[in-house]
């Protein structure tokens, strides 16, 4: 059985004092919920917060991760951060291929393949994001886009135990629009089929596929109840502790007793 993962993507939000306040709210909320047995909780913060957040989360069930990494371990790459540097902070996860990295910073599948390998080979878990733009959906190209984002990046050398995929339709990120349950389940099914052709069915059935795109307390339960939705990657709603906790609570409720 796949344990749900609720991951918060803080993007470029929070300075230290605000971050400490938010983390306190999340840790308290997770503690009150007592959900940590059934649900994994992760926050992906800006690089600057990783060391202090590591301290704030010590001895709590909440995990932390980064939102990007360079594919090389070191070198003359001004302004970049490598996976070994991220490992130093004690973080466990790295998001790779978020739509803002693809569409604002121009990262393409060939480069993302190197980044995914760098994260996984270093022993961290990658949250690899895929998703179509509105134009691609309207042109009927969603399956083709998802299959190339999967096929060109995830090969069988990527250790599946360290892989989480997040389906995030670009048109639903930060827009308040959410994929319908049918749309989400259909694409998650395609992602799982792609994993089965890269690995095998049993391996594919063990990989978690998160949904992301305007997940909120009000829509989380429906999305998380879908058979191939194994958690959520949450942007806006993860910046308010009570909203993030409500989504975690919906995930806990989705786990069969
Ligand atoms: C995200 O940043 O990955 C995201 C899904 O954002 P939001 O929840 O705000 O749409």
Coordinates of C-alpha atoms and ligand atoms in Angstrom, one line a residue, residues 7-11 95 98-100 129 166-178 211-216 232-239 247, ligand 1:
X7 CA 4.3 18.0 0.4
X8 CA 4.3 21.7 0.7
X9 CA 6.2 23.8 -1.8
X10 CA 7.0 27.1 -0.2
X11 CA 8.4 28.6 -3.4
X95 CA 11.6 18.8 -6.2
X98 CA 8.5 22.1 -11.2
X99 CA 6.5 23.9 -13.9
X100 CA 8.1 27.2 -12.8
X129 CA 7.0 17.1 -11.7
X166 CA 3.9 14.9 -9.1
X167 CA 1.3 15.6 -11.8
X168 CA 0.7 19.3 -11.9
X169 CA -1.3 20.7 -14.8
X170 CA 0.3 24.0 -15.4
X171 CA -3.0 25.7 -15.9
X172 CA -4.0 24.7 -12.3
X173 CA -1.0 26.0 -10.5
X174 CA -1.7 29.1 -8.4
X175 CA -4.8 29.8 -10.5
X176 CA -7.5 28.5 -8.3
X177 CA -8.5 26.1 -11.1
X178 CA -8.2 22.4 -10.2
X211 CA -1.5 15.7 -7.6
X212 CA -0.7 19.4 -7.5
X213 CA -2.6 22.4 -8.7
X214 CA -4.7 24.6 -6.4
X215 CA -5.2 21.8 -3.8
X216 CA -7.1 23.4 -0.9
X232 CA -0.5 16.2 -3.0
X233 CA 2.1 18.8 -3.8
X234 CA 0.6 22.0 -2.3
X235 CA 1.7 25.5 -3.1
X236 CA -0.4 28.4 -1.9
X237 CA -2.3 26.5 0.8
X238 CA 0.9 25.2 2.5
X239 CA 1.8 28.7 3.6
X247 CA -5.1 18.9 3.7
Ligands
LIG1 C1 2.9 24.2 -6.7 O1 3.5 25.2 -6.6 O2 3.4 23.1 -6.9 C2 1.4 24.3 -6.7 C3 0.7 23.2 -6.9 O3 0.9 25.5 -6.3 P1 -0.6 25.8 -5.9 O4 -1.1 24.8 -4.9 O5 -0.6 27.2 -5.4 O6 -1.4 25.7 -7.2

